[in-house]
Tab-separated table of C-alpha atoms in Angstrom:
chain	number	residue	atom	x	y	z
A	233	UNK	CA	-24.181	-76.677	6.558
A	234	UNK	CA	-22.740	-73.488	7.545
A	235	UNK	CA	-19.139	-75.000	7.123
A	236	UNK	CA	-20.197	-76.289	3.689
A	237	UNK	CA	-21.011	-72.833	3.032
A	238	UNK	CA	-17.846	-71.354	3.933
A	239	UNK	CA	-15.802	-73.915	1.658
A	240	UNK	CA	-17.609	-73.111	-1.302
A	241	UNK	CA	-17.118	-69.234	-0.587
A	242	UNK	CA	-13.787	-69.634	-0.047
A	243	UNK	CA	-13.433	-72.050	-3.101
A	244	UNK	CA	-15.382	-69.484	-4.992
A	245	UNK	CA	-12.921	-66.774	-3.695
A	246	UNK	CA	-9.626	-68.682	-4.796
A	247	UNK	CA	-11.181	-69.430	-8.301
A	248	UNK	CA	-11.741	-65.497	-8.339
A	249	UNK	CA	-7.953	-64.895	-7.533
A	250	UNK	CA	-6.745	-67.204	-10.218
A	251	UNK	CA	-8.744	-65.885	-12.750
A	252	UNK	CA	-8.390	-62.247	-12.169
A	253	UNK	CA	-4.657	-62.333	-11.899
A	254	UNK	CA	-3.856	-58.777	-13.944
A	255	UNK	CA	-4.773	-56.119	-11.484
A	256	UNK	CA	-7.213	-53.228	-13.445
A	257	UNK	CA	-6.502	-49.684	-12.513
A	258	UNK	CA	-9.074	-47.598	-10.997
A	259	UNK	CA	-11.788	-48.693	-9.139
A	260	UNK	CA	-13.132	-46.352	-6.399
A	261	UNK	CA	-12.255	-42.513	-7.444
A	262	UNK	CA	-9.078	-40.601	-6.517
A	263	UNK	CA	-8.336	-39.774	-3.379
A	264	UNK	CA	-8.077	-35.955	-2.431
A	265	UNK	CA	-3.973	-36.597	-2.221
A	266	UNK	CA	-4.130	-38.341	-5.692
A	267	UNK	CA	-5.996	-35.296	-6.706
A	268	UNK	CA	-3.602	-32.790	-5.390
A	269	UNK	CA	-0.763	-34.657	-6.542
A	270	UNK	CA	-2.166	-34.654	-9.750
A	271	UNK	CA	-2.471	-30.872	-9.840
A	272	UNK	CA	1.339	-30.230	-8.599
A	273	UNK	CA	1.980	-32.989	-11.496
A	274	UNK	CA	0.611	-31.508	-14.106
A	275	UNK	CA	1.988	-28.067	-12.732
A	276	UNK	CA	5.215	-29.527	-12.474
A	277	UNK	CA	4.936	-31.088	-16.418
A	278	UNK	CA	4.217	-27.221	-17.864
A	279	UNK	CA	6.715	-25.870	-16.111
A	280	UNK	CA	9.119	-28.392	-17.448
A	281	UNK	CA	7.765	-28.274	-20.873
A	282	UNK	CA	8.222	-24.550	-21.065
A	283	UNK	CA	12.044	-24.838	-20.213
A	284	UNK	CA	12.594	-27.785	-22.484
A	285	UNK	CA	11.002	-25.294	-25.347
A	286	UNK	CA	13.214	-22.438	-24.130
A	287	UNK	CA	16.457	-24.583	-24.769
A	288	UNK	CA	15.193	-26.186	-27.490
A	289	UNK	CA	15.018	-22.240	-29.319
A	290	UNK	CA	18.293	-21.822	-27.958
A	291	UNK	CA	19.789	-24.839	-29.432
A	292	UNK	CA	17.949	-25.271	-32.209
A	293	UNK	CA	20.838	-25.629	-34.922
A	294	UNK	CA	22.127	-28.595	-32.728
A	295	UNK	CA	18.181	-29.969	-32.944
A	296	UNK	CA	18.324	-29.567	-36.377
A	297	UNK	CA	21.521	-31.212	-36.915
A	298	UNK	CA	20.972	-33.926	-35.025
A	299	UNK	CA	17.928	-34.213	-36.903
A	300	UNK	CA	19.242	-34.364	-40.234
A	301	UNK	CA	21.843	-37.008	-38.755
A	302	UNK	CA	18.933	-38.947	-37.534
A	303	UNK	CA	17.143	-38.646	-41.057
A	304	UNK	CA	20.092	-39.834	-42.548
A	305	UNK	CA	20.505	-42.941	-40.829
A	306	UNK	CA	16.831	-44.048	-41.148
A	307	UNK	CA	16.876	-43.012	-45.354
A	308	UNK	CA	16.304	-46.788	-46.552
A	309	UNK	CA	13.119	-47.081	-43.677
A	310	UNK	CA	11.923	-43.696	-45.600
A	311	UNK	CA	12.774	-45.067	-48.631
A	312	UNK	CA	11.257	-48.735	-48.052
A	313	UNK	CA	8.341	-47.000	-46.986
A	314	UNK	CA	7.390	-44.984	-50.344
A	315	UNK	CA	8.436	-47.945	-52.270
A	316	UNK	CA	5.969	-49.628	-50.361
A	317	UNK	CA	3.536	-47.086	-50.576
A	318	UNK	CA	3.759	-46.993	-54.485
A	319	UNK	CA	3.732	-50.210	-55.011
A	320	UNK	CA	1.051	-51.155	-52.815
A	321	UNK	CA	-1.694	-50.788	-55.561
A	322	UNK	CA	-0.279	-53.303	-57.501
A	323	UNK	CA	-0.145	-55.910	-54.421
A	324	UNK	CA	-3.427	-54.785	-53.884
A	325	UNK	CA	-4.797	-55.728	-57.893
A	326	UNK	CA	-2.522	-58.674	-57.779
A	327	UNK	CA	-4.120	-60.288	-54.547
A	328	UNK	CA	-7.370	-59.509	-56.132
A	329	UNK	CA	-6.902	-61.763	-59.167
A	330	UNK	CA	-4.557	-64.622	-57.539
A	331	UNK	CA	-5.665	-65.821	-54.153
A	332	UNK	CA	-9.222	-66.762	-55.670
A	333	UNK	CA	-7.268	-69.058	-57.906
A	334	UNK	CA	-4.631	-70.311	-55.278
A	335	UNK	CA	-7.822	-71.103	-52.533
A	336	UNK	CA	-9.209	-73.794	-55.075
A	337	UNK	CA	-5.685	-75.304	-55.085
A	338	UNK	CA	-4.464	-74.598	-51.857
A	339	UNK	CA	-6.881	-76.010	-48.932
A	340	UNK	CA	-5.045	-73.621	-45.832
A	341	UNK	CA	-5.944	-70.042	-46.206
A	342	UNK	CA	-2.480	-68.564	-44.859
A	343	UNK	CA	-0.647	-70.736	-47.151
A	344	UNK	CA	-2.739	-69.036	-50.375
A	345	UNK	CA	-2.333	-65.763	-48.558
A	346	UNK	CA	1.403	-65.833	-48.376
A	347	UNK	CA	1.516	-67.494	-51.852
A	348	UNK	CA	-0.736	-64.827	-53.337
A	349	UNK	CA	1.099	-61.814	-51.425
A	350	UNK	CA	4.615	-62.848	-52.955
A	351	UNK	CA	3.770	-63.287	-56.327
A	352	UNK	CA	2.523	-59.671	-55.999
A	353	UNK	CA	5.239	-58.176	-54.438
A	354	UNK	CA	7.623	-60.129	-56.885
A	355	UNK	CA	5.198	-58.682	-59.330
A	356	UNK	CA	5.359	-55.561	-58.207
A	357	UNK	CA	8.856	-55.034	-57.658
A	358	UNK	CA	9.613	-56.572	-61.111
A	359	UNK	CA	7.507	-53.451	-62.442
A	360	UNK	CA	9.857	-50.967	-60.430
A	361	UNK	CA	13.042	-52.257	-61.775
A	362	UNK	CA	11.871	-52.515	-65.315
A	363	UNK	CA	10.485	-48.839	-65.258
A	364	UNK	CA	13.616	-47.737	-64.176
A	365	UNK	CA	15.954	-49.767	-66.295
A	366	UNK	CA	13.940	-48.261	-69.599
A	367	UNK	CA	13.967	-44.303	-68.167
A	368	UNK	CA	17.951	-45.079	-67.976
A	369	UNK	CA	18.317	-46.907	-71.247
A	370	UNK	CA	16.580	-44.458	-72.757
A	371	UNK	CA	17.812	-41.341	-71.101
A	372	UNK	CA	21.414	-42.273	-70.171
A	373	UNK	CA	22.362	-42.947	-74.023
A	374	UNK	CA	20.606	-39.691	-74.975
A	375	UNK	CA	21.987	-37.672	-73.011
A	376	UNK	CA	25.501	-38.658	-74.444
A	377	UNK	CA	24.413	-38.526	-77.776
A	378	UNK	CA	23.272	-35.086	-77.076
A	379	UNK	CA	26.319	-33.689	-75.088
A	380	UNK	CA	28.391	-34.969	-77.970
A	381	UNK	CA	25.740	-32.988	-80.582
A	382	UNK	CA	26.118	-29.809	-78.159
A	383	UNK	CA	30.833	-30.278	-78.572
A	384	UNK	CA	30.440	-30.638	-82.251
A	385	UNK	CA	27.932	-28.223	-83.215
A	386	UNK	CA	28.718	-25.570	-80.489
A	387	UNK	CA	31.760	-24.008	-81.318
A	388	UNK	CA	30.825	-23.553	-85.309
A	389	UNK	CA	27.595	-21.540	-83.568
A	390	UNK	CA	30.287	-19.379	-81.539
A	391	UNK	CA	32.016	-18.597	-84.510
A	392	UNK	CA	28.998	-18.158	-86.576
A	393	UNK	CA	28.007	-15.796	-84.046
A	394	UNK	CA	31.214	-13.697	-83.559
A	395	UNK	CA	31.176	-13.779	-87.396
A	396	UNK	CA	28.145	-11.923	-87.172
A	397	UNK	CA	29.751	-9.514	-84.509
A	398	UNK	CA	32.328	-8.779	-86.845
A	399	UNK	CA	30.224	-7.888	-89.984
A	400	UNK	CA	28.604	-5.586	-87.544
A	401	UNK	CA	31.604	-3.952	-86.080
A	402	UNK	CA	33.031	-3.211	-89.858
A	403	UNK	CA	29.693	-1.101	-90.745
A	404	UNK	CA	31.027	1.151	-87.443
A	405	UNK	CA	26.974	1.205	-86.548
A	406	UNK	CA	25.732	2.553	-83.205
A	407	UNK	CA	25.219	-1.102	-82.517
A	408	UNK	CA	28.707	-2.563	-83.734
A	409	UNK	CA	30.640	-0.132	-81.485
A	410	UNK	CA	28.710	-1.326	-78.550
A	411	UNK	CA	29.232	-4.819	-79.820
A	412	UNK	CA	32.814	-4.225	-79.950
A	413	UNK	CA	32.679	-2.768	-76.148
A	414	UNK	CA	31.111	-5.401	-75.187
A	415	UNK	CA	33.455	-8.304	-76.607
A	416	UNK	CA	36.623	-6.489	-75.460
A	417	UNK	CA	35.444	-6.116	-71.546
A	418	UNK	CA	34.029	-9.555	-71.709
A	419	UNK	CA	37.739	-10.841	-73.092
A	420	UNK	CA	39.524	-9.164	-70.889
A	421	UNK	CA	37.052	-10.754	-67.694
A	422	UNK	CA	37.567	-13.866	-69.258
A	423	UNK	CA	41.193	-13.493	-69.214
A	424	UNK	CA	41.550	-12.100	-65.808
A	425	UNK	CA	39.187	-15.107	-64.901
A	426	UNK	CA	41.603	-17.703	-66.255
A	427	UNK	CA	44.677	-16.100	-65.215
A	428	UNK	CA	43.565	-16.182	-61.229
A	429	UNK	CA	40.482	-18.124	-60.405
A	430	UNK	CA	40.706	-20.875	-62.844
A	431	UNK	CA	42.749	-23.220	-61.134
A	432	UNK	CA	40.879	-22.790	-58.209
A	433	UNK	CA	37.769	-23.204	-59.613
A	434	UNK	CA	38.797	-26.204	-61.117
A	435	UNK	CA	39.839	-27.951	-57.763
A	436	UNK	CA	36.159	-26.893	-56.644
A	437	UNK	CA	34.769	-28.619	-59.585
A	438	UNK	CA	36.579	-31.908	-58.880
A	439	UNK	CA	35.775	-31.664	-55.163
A	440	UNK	CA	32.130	-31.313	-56.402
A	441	UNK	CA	32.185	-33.878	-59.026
A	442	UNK	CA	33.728	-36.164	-56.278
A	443	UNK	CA	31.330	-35.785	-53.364
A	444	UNK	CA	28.116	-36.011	-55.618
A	445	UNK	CA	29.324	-39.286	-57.214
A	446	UNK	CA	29.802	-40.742	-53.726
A	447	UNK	CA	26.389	-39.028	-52.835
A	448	UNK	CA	24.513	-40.596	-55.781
A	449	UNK	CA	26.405	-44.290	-54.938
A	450	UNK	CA	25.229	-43.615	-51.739
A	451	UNK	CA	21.564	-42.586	-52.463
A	452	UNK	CA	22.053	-45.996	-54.983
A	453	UNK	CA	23.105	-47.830	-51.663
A	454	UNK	CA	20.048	-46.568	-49.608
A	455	UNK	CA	17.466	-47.153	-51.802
A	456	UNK	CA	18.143	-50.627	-53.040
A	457	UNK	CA	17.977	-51.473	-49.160
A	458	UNK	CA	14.785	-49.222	-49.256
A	459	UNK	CA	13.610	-52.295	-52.016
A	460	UNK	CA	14.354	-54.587	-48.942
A	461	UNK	CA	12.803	-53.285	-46.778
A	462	UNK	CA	9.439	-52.405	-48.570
A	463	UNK	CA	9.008	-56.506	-48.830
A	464	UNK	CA	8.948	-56.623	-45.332
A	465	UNK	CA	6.293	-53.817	-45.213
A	466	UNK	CA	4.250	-55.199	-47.973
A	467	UNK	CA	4.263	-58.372	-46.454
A	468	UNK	CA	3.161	-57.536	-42.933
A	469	UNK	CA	0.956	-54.417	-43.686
A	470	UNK	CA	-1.560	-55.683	-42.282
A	471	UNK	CA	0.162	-56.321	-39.342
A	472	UNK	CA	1.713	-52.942	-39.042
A	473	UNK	CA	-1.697	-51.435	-39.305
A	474	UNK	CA	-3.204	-53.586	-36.435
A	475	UNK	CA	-0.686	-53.004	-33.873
A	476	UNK	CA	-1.244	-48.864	-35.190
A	477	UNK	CA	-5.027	-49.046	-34.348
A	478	UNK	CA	-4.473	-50.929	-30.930
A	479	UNK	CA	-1.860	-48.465	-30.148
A	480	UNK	CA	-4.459	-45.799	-30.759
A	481	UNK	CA	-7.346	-47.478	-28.688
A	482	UNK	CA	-4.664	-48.195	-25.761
A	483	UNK	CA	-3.649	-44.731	-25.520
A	484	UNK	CA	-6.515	-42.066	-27.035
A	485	UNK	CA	-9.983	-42.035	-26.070
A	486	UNK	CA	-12.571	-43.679	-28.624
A	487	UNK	CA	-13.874	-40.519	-30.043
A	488	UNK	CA	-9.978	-39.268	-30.552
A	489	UNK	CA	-8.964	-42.805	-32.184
A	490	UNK	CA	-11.885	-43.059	-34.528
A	491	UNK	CA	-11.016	-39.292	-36.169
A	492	UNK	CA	-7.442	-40.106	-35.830
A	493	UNK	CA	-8.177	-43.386	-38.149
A	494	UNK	CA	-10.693	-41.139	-40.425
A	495	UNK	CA	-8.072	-38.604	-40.317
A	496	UNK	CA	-5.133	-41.550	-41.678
A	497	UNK	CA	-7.886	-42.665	-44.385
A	498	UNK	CA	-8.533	-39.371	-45.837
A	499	UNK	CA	-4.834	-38.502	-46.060
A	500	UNK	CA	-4.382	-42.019	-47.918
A	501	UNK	CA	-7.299	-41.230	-49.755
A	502	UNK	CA	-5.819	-37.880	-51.214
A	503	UNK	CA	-2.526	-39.107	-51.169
A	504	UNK	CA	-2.930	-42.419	-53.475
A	505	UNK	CA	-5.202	-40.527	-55.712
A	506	UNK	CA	-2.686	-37.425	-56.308
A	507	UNK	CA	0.681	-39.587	-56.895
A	508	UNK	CA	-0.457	-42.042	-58.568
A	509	UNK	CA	-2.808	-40.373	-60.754
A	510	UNK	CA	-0.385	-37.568	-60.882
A	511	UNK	CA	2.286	-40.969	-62.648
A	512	UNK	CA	-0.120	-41.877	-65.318
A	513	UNK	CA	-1.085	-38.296	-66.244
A	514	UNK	CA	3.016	-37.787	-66.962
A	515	UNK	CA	3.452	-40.916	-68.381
A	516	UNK	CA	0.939	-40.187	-70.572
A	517	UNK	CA	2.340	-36.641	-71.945
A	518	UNK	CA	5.350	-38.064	-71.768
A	519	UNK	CA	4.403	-40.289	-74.592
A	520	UNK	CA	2.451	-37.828	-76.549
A	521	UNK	CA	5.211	-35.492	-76.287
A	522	UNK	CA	7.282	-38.351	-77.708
A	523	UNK	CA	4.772	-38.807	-80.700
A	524	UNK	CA	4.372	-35.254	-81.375
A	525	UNK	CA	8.115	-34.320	-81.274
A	526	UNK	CA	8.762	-37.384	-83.637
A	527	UNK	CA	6.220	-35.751	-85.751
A	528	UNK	CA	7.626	-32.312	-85.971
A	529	UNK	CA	11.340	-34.078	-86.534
A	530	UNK	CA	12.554	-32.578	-83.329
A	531	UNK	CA	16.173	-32.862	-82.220
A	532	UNK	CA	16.817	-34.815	-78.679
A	533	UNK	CA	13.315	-36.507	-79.289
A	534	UNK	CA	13.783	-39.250	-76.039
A	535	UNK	CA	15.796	-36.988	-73.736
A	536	UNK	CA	13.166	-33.950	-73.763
A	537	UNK	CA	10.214	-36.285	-73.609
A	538	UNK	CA	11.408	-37.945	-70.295
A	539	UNK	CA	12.008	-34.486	-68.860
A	540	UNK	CA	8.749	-33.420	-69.961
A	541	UNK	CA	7.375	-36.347	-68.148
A	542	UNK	CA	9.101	-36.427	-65.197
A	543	UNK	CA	8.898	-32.884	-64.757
A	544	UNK	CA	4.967	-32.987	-65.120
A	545	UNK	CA	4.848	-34.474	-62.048
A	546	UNK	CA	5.178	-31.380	-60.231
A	547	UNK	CA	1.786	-29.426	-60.405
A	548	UNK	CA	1.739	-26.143	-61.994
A	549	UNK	CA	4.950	-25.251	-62.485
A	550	UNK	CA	6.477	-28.474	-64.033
A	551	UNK	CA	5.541	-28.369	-67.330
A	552	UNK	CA	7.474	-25.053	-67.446
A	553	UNK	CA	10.836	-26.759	-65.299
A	554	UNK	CA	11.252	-28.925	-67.979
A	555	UNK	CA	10.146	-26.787	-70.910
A	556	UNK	CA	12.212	-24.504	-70.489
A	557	UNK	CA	15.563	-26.283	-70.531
A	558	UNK	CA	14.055	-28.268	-73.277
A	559	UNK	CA	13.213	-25.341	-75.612
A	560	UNK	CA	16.871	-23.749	-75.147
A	561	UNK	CA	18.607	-27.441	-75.832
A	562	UNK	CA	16.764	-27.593	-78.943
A	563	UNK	CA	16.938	-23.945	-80.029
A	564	UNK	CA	20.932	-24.761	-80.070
A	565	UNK	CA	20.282	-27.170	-82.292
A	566	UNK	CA	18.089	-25.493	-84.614
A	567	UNK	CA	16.286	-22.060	-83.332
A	568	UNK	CA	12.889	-22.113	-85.263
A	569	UNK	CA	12.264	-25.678	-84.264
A	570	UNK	CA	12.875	-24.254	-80.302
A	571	UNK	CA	10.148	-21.670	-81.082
A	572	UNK	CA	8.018	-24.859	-82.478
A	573	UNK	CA	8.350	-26.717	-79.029
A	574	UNK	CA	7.558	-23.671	-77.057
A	575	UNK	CA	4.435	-23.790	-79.079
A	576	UNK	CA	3.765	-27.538	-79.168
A	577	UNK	CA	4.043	-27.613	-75.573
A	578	UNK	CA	1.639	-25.235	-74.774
A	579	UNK	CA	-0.578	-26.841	-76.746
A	580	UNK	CA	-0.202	-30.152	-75.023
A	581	UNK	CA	-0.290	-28.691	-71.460
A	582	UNK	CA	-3.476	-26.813	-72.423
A	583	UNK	CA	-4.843	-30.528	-73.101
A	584	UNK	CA	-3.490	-31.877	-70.075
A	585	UNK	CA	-4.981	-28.958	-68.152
A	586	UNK	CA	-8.524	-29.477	-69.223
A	587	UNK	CA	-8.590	-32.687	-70.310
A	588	UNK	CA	-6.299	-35.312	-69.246
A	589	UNK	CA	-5.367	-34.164	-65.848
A	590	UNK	CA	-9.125	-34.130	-64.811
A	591	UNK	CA	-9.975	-36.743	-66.350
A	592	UNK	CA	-7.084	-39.031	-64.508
A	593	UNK	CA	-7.003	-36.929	-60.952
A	594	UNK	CA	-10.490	-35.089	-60.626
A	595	UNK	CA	-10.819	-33.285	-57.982
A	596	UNK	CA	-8.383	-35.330	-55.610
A	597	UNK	CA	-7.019	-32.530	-53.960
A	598	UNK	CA	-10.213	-30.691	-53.688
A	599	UNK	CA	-7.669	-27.085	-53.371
A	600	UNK	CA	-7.962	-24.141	-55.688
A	601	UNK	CA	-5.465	-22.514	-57.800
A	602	UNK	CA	-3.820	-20.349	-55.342
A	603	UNK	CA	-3.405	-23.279	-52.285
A	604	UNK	CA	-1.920	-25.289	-55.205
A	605	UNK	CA	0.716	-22.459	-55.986
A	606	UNK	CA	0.866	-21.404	-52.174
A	607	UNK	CA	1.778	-25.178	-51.300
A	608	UNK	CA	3.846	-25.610	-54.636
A	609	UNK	CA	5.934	-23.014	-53.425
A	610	UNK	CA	6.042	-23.587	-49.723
A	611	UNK	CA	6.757	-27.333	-50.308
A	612	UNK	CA	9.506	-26.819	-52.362
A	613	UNK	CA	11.206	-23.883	-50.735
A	614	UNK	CA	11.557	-26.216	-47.182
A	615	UNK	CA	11.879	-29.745	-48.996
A	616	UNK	CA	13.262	-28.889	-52.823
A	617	UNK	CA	11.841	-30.924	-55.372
A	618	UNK	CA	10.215	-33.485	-52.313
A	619	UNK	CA	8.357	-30.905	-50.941
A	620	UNK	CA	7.025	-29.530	-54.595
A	621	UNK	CA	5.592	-32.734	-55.371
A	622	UNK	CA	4.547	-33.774	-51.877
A	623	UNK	CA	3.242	-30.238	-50.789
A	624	UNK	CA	0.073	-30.299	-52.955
A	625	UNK	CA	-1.539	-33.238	-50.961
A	626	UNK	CA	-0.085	-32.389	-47.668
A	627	UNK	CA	-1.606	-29.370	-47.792
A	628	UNK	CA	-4.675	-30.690	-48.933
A	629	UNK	CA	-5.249	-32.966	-45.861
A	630	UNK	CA	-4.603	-29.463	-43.566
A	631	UNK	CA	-7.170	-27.785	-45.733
A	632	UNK	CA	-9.742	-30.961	-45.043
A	633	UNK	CA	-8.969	-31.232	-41.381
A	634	UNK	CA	-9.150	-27.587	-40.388
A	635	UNK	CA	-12.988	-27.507	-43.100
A	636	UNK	CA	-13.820	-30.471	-41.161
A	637	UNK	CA	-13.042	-29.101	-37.740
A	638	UNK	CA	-14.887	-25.908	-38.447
A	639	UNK	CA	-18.065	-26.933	-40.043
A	640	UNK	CA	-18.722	-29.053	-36.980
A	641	UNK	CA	-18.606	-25.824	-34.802
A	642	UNK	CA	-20.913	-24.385	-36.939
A	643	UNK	CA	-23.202	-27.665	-37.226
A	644	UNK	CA	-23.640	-27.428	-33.012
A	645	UNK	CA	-24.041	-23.699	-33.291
A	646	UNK	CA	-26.824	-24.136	-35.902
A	647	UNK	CA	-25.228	-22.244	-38.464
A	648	UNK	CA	-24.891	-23.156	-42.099
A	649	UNK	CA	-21.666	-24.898	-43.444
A	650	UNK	CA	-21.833	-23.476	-47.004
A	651	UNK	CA	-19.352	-21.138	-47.974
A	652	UNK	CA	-21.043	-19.707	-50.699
A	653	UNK	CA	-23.434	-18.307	-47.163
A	654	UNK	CA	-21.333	-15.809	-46.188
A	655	UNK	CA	-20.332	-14.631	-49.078
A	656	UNK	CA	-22.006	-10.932	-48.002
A	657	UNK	CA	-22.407	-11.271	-44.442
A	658	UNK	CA	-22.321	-7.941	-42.673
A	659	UNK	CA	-23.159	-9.690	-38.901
A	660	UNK	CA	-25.026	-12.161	-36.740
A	661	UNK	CA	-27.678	-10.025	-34.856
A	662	UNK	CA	-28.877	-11.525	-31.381
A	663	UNK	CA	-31.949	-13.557	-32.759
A	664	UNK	CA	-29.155	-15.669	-34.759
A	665	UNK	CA	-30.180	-14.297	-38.423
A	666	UNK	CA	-27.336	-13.243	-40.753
A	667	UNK	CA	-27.372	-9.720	-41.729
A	668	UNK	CA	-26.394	-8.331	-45.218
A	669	UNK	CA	-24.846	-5.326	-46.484
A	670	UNK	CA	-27.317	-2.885	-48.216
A	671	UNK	CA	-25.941	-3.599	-51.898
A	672	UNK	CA	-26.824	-7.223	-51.221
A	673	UNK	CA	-30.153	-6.352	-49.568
A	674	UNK	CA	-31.088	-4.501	-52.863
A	675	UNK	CA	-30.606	-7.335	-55.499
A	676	UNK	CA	-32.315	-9.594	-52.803
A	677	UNK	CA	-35.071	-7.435	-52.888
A	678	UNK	CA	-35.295	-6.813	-56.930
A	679	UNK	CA	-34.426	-10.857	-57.136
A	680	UNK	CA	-37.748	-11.336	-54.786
A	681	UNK	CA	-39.712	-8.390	-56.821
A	682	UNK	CA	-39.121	-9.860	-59.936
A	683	UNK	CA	-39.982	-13.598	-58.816
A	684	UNK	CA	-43.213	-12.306	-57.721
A	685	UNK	CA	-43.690	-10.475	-61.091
């Protein structure tokens, strides 16, 4: 019996081994040498870090370079990646509608799946490529047209102009004479200009013209394999985001995954609510500046009205990049209609303002005025035109984090989490009850006398 016993412990024993064959770490607690070698460790790791951050300041236009070089190589990932991102909704609406339809024809799910996810990034990407082809057909023969208006009408505007200079200079007025001044230092600059830096300048020019043609071929290059690449993301999202949460659970504790995840929701949350809401609001004035300027009989009518929409997508200050430009290309043309514009697009920003915008974005941002100009500005003065239109939301998400972060201290302190609270809070005293200043304390007072009146 006691031999029987022994077998089956043994047996038991074995089948243990072979099942547990991936060792787990831990197990009894760490030894007093794990513990001190984990204190010189982490000793060790500061000191390192510190050094690393001391040469990093001291090479930091090598960092910097090296990360613009390593930007530049991964531009059609970036790209793929806001294709993706963009065109996501539409996958999204597409797979809504379509794999109902392909289940009750197709009996295996993945099948329908991949069926359904094609179409939609087919879809999807069909969309892209016939947006842009109609901004270029539209803008690219405008914008000749108009260049060709500007040679032809320009110089009888000069001369109408110095026309007007002369009249002025024959009534030998306080105003011709400095007229007259003016023209003759201006000629002789000009001149001086043409005799010396001209040729020079020209070479700069051509230099210029060169590099950004092989710039924009390039930026052509890099975002048609951004298209490329965003099939691959669209098709294995899911995937992507997955192998992203386990990464998370592997390496953070639970309570730091979950509001990392919470965290990555918001931020898509604000993010897909301010772009693409931010799209259709400038599509939209785009086309009502198109109606209204065709109604005024405006000059340029297709060229201004995709600036004015593109342009809009910047918050704040857009309407007035591309009015601005706008106005003075139509006051060449003809000056009272360029007053007419100014005035027509006020009118139609003061509707987009109040009535459009909110009703397409609401309060997706959930910033005030000033963080919208103080990102606005900080965006674009580090990232140009980028960071204009991506500062308002990434801003927004540092605003909900840090509101987040601090209304739970106040939540375990016991404290209220309403701003409008401490609006005139003098101090805390010891027994945990806010005191006010003595103007406040007064229309509390009269507010309770007259309640009780």
């Amino acid at each position: 019996m006691e031999m029987k016993e022994t077998n089956t412990k043994n047996e038991v024993g074995k089948k243990d081994k072979e099942v547990r064959k991936i060792p787990a770490f831990g197990g009894k607690g760490p030894s007093r040498i794990r513990q001190s070698f984990g204190r010189g460790l982490t000793i060790f790791l500061v000191i390192a870090a510190c050094i690393i951050l001391y040469f990093a300041f001291l090479r930091a236009d090598t960092l910097f370079s090296v990360a613009g070089m390593i930007i530049e190589i991964l531009k059609p990932i970036i790209y793929g990646f806001a294709i993706a991102y963009l065109l996501n909704p539409i996958v999204k609406e597409t797979d809504k509608y379509l794999l109902p339809v392909l289940r009750k024809k197709i009996k295996k799910e993945k099948t329908a799946r991949q069926f359904s996810r094609a179409a939609g990034i087919l879809f999807a990407l069909l969309v892209l490529f016939a947006v842009i082809f109609a901004l270029l057909n539209m803008l690219i023969p405008e914008l000749f047209h108009s260049i060709r208006n500007l040679m032809e009408t320009l110089p009888g505007q000069l001369n109408s102009g110095i026309e007007a200079i002369e009249n002025l200079q024959k009534e030998q007025s306080t105003m011709g004479l400095l007229l007259g001044n003016i023209l003759n230092h201006a000629s002789e600059t000009l001149q001086n200009w043409i005799q010396t830096d001209l040729l020079r300048q020209m070479n700069i020019w051509m230099t210029n013209i060169t590099t950004g043609a092989m710039n924009v071929l390039s930026e052509v290059f890099n975002f048609l394999v951004g298209c490329i690449v965003s099939v691959y993301m669209l098709f294995s999202k899911e995937l992507f985001a997955a192998q992203m949460k386990k990464i998370l659970y592997g390496v953070m504790s639970i309570e730091h995954a979950n509001m990392t995840l919470h965290i990555t929701r918001k931020s898509n949350e604000i993010f897909g609510g301010f772009i693409i809401g931010k799209i259709i609001d400038s599509a939209i004035i785009g086309v009502l500046c198109f109606l209204g300027l065709t109604l005024l009989d405006m000059p340029y009518i297709l060229l201004v009205s995709v600036i004015v929409g593109v342009t809009n997508v910047i918050p704040f200050f857009g309407p007035y990049i591309g009015a601005i430009p706008s106005a003075i290309l139509i006051a060449l043309a003809d000056p009272i209609k360029g007053i007419y514009f100014l005035i027509f697009i006020l009118a139609l920003q003061q509707l987009d303002g109040n009535v459009i915008g909110p009703k397409i974005l609401g309060d997706s941002t959930g910033l005030s005025a000033f963080w919208v100009v103080f990102s606005i500005l900080l965006g674009g003065g580090l990232f140009g035109f980028v960071g204009m239109i991506a500062g308002v939301p990434t801003f927004a998400v540092i605003y909900y984090i840090v509101k987040m972060v601090v209304e739970q201290k106040l939540e375990k302190k016991k404290m209220p989490a309403d701003t409008e609270a401490y609006g005139r809070v003098e101090y805390l005293d010891d027994n945990g009850t806010f005191q006010y200043v003595k103007d406040d304390i007064k229309e509390r007072t009269e507010d309770a006398d007259s309640s009780t009146k």
